[in-house]
Short mmCIF file of C-alpha atoms and ligand atoms in Angstrom, two decimals:
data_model
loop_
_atom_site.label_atom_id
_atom_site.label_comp_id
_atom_site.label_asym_id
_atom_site.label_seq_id
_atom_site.Cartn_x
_atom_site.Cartn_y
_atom_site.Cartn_z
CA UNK A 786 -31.17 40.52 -6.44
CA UNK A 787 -30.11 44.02 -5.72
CA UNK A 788 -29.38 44.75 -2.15
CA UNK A 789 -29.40 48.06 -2.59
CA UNK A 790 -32.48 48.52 -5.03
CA UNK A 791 -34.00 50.31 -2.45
CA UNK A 792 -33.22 53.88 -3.47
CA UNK A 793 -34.02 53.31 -6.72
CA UNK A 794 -37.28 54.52 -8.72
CA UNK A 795 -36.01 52.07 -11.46
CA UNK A 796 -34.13 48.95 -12.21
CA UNK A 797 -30.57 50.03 -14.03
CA UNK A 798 -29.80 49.09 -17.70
CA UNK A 799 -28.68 45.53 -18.12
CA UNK A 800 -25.88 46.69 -19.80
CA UNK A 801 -24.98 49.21 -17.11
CA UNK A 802 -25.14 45.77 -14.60
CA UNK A 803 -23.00 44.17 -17.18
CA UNK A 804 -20.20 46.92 -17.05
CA UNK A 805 -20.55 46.92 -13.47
CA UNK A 806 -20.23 43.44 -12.26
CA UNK A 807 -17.08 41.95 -10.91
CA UNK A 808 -18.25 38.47 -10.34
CA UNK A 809 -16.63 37.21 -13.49
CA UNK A 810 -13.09 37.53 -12.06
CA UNK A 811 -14.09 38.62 -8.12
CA UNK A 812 -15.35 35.12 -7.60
CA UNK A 813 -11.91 33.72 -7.04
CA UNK A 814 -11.66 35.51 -3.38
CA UNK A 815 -15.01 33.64 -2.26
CA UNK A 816 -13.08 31.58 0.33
CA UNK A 817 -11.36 34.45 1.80
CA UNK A 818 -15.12 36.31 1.58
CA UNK A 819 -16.74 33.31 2.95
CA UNK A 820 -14.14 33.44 5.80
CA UNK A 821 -14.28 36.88 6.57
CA UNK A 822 -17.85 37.00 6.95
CA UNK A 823 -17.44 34.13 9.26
CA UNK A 824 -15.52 36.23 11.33
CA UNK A 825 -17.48 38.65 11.12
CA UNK A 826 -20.73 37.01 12.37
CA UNK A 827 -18.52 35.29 15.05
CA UNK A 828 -17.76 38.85 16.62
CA UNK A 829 -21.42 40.23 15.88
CA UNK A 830 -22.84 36.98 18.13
CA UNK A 831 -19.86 37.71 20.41
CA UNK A 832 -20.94 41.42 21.08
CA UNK A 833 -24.77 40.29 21.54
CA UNK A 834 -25.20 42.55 18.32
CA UNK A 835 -27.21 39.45 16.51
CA UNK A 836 -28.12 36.39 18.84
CA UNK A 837 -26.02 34.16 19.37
CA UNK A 838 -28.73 31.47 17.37
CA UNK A 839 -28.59 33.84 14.61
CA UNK A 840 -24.94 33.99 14.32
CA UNK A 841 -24.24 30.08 14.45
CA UNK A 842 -26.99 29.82 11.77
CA UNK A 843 -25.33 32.19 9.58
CA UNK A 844 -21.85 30.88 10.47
CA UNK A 845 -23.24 27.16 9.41
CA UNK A 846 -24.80 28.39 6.02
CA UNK A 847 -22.07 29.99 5.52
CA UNK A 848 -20.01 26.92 5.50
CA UNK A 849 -22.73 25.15 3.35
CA UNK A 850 -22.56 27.52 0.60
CA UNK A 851 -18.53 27.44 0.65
CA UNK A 852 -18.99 23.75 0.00
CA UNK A 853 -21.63 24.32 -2.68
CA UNK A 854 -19.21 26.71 -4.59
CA UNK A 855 -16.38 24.41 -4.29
CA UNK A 856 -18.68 21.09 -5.44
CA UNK A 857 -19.68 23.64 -8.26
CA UNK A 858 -22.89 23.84 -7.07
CA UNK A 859 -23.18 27.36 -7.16
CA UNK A 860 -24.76 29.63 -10.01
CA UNK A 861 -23.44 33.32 -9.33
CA UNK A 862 -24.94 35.78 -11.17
CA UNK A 863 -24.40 39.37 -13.15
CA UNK A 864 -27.21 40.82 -11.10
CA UNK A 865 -25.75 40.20 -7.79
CA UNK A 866 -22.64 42.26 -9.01
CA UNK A 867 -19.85 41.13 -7.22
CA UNK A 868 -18.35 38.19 -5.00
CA UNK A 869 -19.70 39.85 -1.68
CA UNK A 870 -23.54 40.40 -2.59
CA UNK A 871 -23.67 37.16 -4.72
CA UNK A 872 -23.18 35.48 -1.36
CA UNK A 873 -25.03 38.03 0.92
CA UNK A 874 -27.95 37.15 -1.82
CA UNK A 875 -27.25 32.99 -1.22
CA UNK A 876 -27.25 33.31 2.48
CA UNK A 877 -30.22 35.41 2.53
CA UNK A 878 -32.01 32.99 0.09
CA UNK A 879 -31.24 29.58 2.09
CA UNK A 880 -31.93 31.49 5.74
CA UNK A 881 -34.38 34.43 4.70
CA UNK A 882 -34.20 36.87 7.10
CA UNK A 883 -31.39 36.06 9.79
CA UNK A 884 -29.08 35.91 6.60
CA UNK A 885 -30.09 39.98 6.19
CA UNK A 886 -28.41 40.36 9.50
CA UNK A 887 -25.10 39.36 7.91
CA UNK A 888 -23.55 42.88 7.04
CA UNK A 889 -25.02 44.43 9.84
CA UNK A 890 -21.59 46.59 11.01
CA UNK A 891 -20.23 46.32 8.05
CA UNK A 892 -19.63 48.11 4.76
CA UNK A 893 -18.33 46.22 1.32
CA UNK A 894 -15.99 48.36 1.37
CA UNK A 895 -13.86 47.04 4.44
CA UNK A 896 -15.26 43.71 3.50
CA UNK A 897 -13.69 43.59 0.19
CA UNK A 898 -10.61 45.22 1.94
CA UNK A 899 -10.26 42.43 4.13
CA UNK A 900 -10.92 39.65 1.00
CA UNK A 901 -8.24 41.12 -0.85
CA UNK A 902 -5.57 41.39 2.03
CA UNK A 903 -6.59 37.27 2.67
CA UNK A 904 -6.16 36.89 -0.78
CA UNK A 905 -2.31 38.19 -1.11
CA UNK A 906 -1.34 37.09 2.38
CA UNK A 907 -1.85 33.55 0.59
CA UNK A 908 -0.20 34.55 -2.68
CA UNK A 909 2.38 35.89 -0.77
CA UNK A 910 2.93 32.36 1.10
CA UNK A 911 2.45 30.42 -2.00
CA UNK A 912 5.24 32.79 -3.81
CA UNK A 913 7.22 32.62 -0.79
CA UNK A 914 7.36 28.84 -1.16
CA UNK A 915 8.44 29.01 -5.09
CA UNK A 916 11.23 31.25 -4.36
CA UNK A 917 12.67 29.14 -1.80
CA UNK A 918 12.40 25.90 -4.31
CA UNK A 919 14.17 28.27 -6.60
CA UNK A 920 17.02 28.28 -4.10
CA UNK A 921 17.39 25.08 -3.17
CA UNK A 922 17.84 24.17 -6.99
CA UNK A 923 20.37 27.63 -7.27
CA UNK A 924 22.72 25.67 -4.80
CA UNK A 925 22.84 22.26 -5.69
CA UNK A 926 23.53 23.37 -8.98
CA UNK A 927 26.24 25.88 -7.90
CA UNK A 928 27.66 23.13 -5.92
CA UNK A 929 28.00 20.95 -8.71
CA UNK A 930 29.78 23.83 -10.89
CA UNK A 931 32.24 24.93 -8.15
CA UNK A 932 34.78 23.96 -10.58
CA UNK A 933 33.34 25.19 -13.57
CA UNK A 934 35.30 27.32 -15.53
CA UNK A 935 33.71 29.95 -17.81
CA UNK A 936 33.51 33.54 -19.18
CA UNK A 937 33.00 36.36 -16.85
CA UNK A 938 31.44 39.53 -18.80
CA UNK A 939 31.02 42.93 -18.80
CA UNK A 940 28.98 44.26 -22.01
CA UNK A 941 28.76 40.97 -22.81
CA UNK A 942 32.30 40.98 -23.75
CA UNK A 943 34.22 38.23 -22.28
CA UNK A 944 35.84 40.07 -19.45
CA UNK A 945 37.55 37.66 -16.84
CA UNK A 946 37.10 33.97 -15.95
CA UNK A 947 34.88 32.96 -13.02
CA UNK A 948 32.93 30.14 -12.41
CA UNK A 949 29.35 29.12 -12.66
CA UNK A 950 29.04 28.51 -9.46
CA UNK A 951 29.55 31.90 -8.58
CA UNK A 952 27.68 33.06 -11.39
CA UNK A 953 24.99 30.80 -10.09
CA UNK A 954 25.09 32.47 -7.05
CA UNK A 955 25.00 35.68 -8.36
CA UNK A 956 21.39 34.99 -8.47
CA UNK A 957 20.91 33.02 -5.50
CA UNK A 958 21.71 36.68 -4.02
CA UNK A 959 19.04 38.28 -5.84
CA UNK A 960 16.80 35.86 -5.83
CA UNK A 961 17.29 35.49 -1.70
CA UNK A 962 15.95 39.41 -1.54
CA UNK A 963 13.03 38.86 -3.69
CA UNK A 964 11.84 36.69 -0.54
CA UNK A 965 12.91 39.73 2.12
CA UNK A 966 11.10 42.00 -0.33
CA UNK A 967 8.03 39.78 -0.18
CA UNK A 968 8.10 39.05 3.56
CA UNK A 969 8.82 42.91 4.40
CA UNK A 970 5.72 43.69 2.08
CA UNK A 971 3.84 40.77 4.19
CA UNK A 972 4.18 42.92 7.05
CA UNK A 973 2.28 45.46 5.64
CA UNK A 974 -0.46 43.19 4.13
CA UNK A 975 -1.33 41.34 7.25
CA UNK A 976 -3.32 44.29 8.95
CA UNK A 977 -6.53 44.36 9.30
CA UNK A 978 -9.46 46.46 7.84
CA UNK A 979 -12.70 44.98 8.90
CA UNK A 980 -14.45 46.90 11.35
CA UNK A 981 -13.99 50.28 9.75
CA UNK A 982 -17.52 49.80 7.40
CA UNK A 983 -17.57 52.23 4.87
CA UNK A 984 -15.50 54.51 5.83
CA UNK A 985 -16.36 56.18 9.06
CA UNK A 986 -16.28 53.43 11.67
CA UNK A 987 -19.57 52.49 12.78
CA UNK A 988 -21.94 52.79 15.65
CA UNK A 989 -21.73 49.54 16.88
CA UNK A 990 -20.19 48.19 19.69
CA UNK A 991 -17.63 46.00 17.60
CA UNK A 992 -14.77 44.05 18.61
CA UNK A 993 -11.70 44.72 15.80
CA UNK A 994 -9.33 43.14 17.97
CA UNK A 995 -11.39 39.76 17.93
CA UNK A 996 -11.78 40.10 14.15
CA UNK A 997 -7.58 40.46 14.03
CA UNK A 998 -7.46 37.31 16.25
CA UNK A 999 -10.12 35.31 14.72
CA UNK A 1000 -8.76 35.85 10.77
CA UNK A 1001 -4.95 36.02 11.58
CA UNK A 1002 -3.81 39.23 11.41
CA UNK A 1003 -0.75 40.83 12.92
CA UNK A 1004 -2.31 44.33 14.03
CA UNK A 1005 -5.71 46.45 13.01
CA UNK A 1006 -5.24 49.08 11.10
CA UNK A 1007 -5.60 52.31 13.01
CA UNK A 1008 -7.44 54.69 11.01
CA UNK A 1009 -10.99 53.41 9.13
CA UNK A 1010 -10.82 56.15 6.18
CA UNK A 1011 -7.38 54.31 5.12
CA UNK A 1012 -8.15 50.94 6.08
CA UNK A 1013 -10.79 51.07 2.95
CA UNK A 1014 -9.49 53.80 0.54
CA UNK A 1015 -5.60 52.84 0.11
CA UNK A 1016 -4.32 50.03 -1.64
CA UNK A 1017 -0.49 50.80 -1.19
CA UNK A 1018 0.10 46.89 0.07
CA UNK A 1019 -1.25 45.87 -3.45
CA UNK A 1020 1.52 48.08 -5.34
CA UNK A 1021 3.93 46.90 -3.17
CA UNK A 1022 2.98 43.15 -3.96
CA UNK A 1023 3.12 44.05 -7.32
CA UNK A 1024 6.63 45.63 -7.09
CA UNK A 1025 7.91 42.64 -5.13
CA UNK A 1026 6.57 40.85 -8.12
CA UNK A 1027 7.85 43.15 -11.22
CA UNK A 1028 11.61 43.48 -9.36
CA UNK A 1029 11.75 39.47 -8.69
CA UNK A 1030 10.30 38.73 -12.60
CA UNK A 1031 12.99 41.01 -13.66
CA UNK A 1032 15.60 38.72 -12.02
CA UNK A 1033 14.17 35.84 -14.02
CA UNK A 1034 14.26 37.83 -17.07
CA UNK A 1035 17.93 38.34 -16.89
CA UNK A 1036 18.65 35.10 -16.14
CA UNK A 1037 16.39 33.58 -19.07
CA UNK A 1038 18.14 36.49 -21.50
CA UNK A 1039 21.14 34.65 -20.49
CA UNK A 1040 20.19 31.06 -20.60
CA UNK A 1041 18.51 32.07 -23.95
CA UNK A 1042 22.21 33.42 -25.38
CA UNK A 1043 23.57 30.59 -23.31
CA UNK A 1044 21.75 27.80 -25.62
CA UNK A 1045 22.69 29.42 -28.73
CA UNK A 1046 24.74 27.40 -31.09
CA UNK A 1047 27.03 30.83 -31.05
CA UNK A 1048 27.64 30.30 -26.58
CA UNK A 1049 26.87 26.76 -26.35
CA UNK A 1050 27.52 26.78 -22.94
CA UNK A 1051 24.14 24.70 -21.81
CA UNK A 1052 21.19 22.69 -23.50
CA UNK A 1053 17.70 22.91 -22.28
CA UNK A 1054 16.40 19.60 -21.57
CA UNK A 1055 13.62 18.30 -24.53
CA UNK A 1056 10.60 18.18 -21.74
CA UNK A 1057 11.58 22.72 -21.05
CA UNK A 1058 11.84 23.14 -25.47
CA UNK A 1059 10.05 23.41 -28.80
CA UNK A 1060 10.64 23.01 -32.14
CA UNK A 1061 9.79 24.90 -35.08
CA UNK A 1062 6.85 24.36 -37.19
CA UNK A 1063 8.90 25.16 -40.64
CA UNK A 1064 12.49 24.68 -39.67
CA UNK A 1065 13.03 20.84 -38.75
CA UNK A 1066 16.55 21.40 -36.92
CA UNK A 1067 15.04 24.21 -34.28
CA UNK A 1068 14.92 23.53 -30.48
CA UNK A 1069 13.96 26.61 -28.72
CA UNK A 1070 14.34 28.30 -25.59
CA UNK A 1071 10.39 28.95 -25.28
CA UNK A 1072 10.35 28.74 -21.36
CA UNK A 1073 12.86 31.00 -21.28
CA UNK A 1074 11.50 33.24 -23.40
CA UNK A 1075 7.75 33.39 -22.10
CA UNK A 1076 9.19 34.01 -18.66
CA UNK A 1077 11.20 37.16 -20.19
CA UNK A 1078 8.13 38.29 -21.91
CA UNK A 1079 5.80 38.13 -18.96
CA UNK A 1080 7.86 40.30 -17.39
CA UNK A 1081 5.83 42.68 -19.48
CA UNK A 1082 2.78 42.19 -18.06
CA UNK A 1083 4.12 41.98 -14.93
CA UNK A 1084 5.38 45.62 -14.93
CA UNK A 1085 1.96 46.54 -16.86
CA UNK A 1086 0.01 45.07 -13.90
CA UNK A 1087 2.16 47.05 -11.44
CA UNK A 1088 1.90 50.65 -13.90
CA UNK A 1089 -2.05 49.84 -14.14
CA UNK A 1090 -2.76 50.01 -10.24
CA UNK A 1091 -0.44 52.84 -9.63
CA UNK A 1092 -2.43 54.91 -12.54
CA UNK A 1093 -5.48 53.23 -10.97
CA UNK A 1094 -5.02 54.81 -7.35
CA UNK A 1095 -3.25 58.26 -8.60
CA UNK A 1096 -6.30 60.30 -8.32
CA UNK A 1097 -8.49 59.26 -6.32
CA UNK A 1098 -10.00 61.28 -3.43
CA UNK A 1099 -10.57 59.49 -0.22
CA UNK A 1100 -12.16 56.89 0.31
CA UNK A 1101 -13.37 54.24 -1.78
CA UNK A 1102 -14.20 54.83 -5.23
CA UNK A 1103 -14.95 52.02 -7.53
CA UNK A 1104 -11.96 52.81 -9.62
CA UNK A 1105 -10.67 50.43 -6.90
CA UNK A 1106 -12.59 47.58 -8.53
CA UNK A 1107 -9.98 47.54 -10.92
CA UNK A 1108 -6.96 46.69 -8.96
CA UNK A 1109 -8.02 43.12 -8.35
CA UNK A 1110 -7.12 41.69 -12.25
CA UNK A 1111 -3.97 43.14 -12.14
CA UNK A 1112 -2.89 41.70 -8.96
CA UNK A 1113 -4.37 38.58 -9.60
CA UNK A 1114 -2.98 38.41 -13.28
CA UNK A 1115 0.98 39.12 -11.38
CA UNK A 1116 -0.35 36.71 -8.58
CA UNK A 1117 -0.68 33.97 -11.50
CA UNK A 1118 2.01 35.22 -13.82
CA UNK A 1119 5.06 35.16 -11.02
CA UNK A 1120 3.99 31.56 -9.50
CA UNK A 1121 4.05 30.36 -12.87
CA UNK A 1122 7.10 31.15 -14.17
CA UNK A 1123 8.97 30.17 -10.76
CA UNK A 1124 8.25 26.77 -11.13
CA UNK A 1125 8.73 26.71 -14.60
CA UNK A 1126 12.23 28.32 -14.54
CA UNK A 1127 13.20 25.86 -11.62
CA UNK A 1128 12.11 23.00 -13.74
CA UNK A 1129 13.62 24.21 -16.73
CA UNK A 1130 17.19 24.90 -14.73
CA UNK A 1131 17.13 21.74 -12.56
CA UNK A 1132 17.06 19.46 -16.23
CA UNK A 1133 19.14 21.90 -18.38
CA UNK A 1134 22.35 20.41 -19.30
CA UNK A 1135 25.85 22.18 -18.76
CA UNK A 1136 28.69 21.97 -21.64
CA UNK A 1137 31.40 22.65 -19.17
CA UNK A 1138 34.04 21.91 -21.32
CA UNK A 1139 32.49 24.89 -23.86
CA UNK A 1140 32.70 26.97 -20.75
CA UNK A 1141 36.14 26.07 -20.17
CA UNK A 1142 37.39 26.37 -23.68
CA UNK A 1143 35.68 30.37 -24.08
CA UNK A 1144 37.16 30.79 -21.11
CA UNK A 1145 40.70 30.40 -22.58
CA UNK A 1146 40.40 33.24 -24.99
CA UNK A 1147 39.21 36.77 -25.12
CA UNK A 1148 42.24 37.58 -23.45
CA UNK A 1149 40.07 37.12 -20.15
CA UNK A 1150 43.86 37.13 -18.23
CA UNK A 1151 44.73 40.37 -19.20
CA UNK A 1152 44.23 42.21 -15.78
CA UNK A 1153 45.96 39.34 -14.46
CA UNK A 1154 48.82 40.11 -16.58
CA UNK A 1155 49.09 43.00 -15.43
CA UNK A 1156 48.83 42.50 -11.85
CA UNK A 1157 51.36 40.38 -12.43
CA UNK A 1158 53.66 43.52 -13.76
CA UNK A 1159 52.49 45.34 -11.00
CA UNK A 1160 54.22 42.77 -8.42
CA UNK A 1161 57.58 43.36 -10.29
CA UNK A 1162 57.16 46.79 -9.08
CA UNK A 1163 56.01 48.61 -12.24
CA UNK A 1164 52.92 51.07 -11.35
CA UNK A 1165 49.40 49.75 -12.56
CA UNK A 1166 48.58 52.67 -15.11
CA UNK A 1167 52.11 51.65 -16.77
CA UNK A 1168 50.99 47.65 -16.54
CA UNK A 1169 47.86 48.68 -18.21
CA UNK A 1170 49.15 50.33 -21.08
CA UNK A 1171 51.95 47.27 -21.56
CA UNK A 1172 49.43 44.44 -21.44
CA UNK A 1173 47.31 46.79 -24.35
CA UNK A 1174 49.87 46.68 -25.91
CA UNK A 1175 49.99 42.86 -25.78
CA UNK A 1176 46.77 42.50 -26.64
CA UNK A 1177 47.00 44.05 -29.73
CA UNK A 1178 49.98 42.29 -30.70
CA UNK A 1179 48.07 39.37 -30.09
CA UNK A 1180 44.55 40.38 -32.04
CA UNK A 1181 47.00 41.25 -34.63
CA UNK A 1182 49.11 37.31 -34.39
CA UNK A 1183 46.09 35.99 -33.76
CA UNK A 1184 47.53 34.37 -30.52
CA UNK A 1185 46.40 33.79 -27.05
CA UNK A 1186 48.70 35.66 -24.13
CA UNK A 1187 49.74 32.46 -22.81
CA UNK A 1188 50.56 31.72 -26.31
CA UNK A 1189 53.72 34.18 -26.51
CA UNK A 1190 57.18 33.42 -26.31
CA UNK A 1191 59.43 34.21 -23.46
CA UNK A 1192 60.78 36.25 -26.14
CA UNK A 1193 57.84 38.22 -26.82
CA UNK A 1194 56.89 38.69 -23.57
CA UNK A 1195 60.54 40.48 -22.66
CA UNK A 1196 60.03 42.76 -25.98
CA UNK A 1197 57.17 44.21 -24.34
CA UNK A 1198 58.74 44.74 -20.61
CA UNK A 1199 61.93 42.91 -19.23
CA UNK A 1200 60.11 42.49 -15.80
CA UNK A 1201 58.33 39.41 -17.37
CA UNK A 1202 59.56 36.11 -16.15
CA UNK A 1203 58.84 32.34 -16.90
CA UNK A 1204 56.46 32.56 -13.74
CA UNK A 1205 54.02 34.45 -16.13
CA UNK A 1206 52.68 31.17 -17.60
CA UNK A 1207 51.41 30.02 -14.48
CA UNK A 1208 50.04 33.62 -13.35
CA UNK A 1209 48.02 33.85 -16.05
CA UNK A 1210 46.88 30.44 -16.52
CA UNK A 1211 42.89 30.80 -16.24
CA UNK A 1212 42.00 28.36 -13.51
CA UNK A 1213 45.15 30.69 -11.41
CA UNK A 1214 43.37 33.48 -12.37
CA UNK A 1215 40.33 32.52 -10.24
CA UNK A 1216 42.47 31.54 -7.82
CA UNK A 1217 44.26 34.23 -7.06
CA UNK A 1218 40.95 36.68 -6.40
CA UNK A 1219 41.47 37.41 -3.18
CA UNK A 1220 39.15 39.44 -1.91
CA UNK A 1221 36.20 38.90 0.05
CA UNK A 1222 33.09 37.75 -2.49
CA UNK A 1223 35.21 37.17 -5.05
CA UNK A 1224 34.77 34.59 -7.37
CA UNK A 1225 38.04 32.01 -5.98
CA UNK A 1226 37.48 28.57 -5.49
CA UNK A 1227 37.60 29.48 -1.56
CA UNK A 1228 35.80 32.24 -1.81
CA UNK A 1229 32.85 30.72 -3.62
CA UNK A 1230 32.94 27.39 -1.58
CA UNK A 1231 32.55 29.59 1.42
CA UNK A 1232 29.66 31.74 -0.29
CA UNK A 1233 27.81 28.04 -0.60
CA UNK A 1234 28.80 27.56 2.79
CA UNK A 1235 27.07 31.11 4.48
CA UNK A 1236 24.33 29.89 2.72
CA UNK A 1237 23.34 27.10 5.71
N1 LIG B 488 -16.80 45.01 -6.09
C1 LIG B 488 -16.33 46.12 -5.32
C2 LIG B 488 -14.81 46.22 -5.46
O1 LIG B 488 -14.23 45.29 -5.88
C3 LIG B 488 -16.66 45.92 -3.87
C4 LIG B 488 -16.76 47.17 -3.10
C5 LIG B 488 -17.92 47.93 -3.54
N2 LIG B 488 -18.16 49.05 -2.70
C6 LIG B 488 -18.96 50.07 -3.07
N3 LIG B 488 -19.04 51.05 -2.26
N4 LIG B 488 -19.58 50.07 -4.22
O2 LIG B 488 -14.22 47.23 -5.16
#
């Protein structure tokens, strides 16, 4: 049924209802609906603006129905356009006229405000709860690799040896601001827009402040005309969600290079891979590599709303329709690939000695070298250009620096010493960082440590 047929000489075109209609993917928010429109009666029975018969009989229906839908019991239909009217219309239908008292007060416009600020509050928790798993599983595994020697690199040339622990924690880091970034944008989600009706406030003696109390909120927003026209804490959702999918994406693009027979620094366990339908010997990163390419629609979802919302005048238009796939799409996309990715990490296995051997060359001990000259009192520009030097010697002898003679080493300055060997021994190099963050032994123990 139309509720707002009224107006209307004529019915619209079926196909016009068709292009209309929400239902088909608005349906998901009809428990946050169902409860906001149990607030909502609550407060309307609470300011004598309905009876206080009249409001428990709606509140009661209301319940009914919620169980209907979620026994599957419920038919919603094209006609009834969208979550909020397909309701109004069952209410109305089981309690005739009391249910037409429902949206007295109220606009859809605040009401599917409200819905969609339940809705991401949730998300928001649910996400919340992934990222922390994610954690967890970043430190016991950094914990375990606190001694695990591997390539550092810049340009993904090997550039100096850390460990994977510290590596590891690299993205605990990141990972640990997603979750600020979500509960900062929480902040802004949990305010409340019921009450403002459709765009003007309304006539009625409501109570907002019950409403905030009764659904959860932290504060009401202050000004009606905003509290239904902006949708600022969805982009900011979604940019929570594109920024923290774009940490997973670098860290799959890694693990993907990382499983390579070319790195073969880890394996993914045979429950996270695939094979190949032609080439008999493949095991693929596919995880990985989904979670890297939904990062795609991630940002997409994120460009969409902001190209949604860049023209519009105040207040509602029903451009705004469109931000809910978008959201819900990220909403689905980033919960997903959290608990994947923790699976997939938590059962991957780590060739540590692979690590340890690619750690050994790529002259990785270079700058150590050098620091090394730079203790014997030679200025670091001049240590630079010595250890070059080296290098190419080496590239050229195909040799290791720790491969040289004593000889060799005096040819290129007399300040080297027989100490050298031991300065420049890999797991010394990591030792010797000294600076605060670095990636020592100490250093990274104590990062694990902070992490309490
Ligand atoms: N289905 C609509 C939406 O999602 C609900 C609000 C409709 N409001 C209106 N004034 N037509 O945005």
């Amino acid at each position: 049924m139309k509720l707002w047929k009224g107006r209307f000489a004529k019915a619209s075109a079926t196909s016009a209802d068709e292009f209309n209609a929400s239902i088909g993917f608005d349906k998901r928010l009809y428990k946050e609906d169902i409860t906001g429109s149990i607030a909502h009666a609550q407060m309307l029975g609470k300011q004598g603006i309905i009876s206080p018969d009249e409001s428990e009989l709606i509140i009661k229906t209301l319940k009914e129905i919620l169980d209907d839908i979620e026994d599957g019991k419920v038919e919603f239909t094209i006609e009834s356009e969208d979550i909020h009217m397909n309701i109004e219309t069952l209410l109305t239908e089981r309690i005739g006229d009391t249910g037409k008292k429902l949206h007295t007060a109220r606009s859809r416009n605040d009401q599917v405000a409200v819905d969609f600020r339940l809705y991401l509050k949730n998300e928001i928790k649910e996400t919340d709860e992934k990222i922390k798993m994610l954690l967890e599983t970043l430190k016991k595994l950094a914990e375990e690799h606190v001694e695990t020697v591997m390539p550092g690199y810049t340009h993904l040339q090997r550039a100096q040896p850390v460990t994977l622990a510290y590596h590891l924690l690299a993205y605990y880091q990141m990972f640990a601001r997603d979750r600020e970034r979500f509960a900062d944008c929480m902040t802004r989600v949990d305010r409340l827009p019921l009450g403002s009706g459709a765009l003007a406030g309304t006539t009625y003696d409501t109570d907002r402040q019950f409403l905030k109390e009764q659904l959860g909120f932290a504060s009401v927003l202050p000004n009606g005309m905003d509290a239904v026209a902006d949708r600022d804490f969805a982009l900011e959702f979604l940019s929570c969600v594109s920024i923290t999918m774009m940490h997973l994406s670098r860290f799959c693009e890694e693990l993907i290079n990382w499983s390579s027979v070319e790195f073969g620094f880890i394996e993914m366990d045979d429950a996270y891979s695939t094979g190949s339908s032609i080439m008999p010997q493949k095991k693929n990163p596919d995880m990985a590599e989904l979670i890297r390419g939904k990062t795609g629609r991630a940002y997409g979802d994120m460009m969409s709303l902001f190209t949604v919302c860049k023209g519009l005048p105040l207040a509602y238009n029903k451009d705004l329709q469109e931000d809910k796939e978008p959201v819900f799409d990220a909403a689905d996309t980033i919960k997903a690939s959290l608990g994947i990715f923790t699976e997939m990490i938590s059962t991957m296995t780590v060739k540590k000695e692979n690590m340890r051997a690619a750690a050994r060359y790529g002259y990785m001990n270079a700058t150590d070298a050098a620091d090394y000259l730079v203790s014997k009192g030679i200025p670091f520009r001049d240590c630079h250009a010595i250890i070059g030097n080296m290098v190419l010697y080496c590239i050229n002898n195909g040799k290791a620096l720790d491969e040289l003679t004593m000889d060799e080493f005096k040819s290129f300055s007399e300040a080297f010493d027989e100490d050298i060997y031991e300065a420049i021994d890999v797991v010394n190099c990591i030792r010797a960082k000294k600076s605060e963050g670095s990636t020592s032994f100490e250093s990274v123990k104590k990062q694990i440590e902070d992490l309490k």
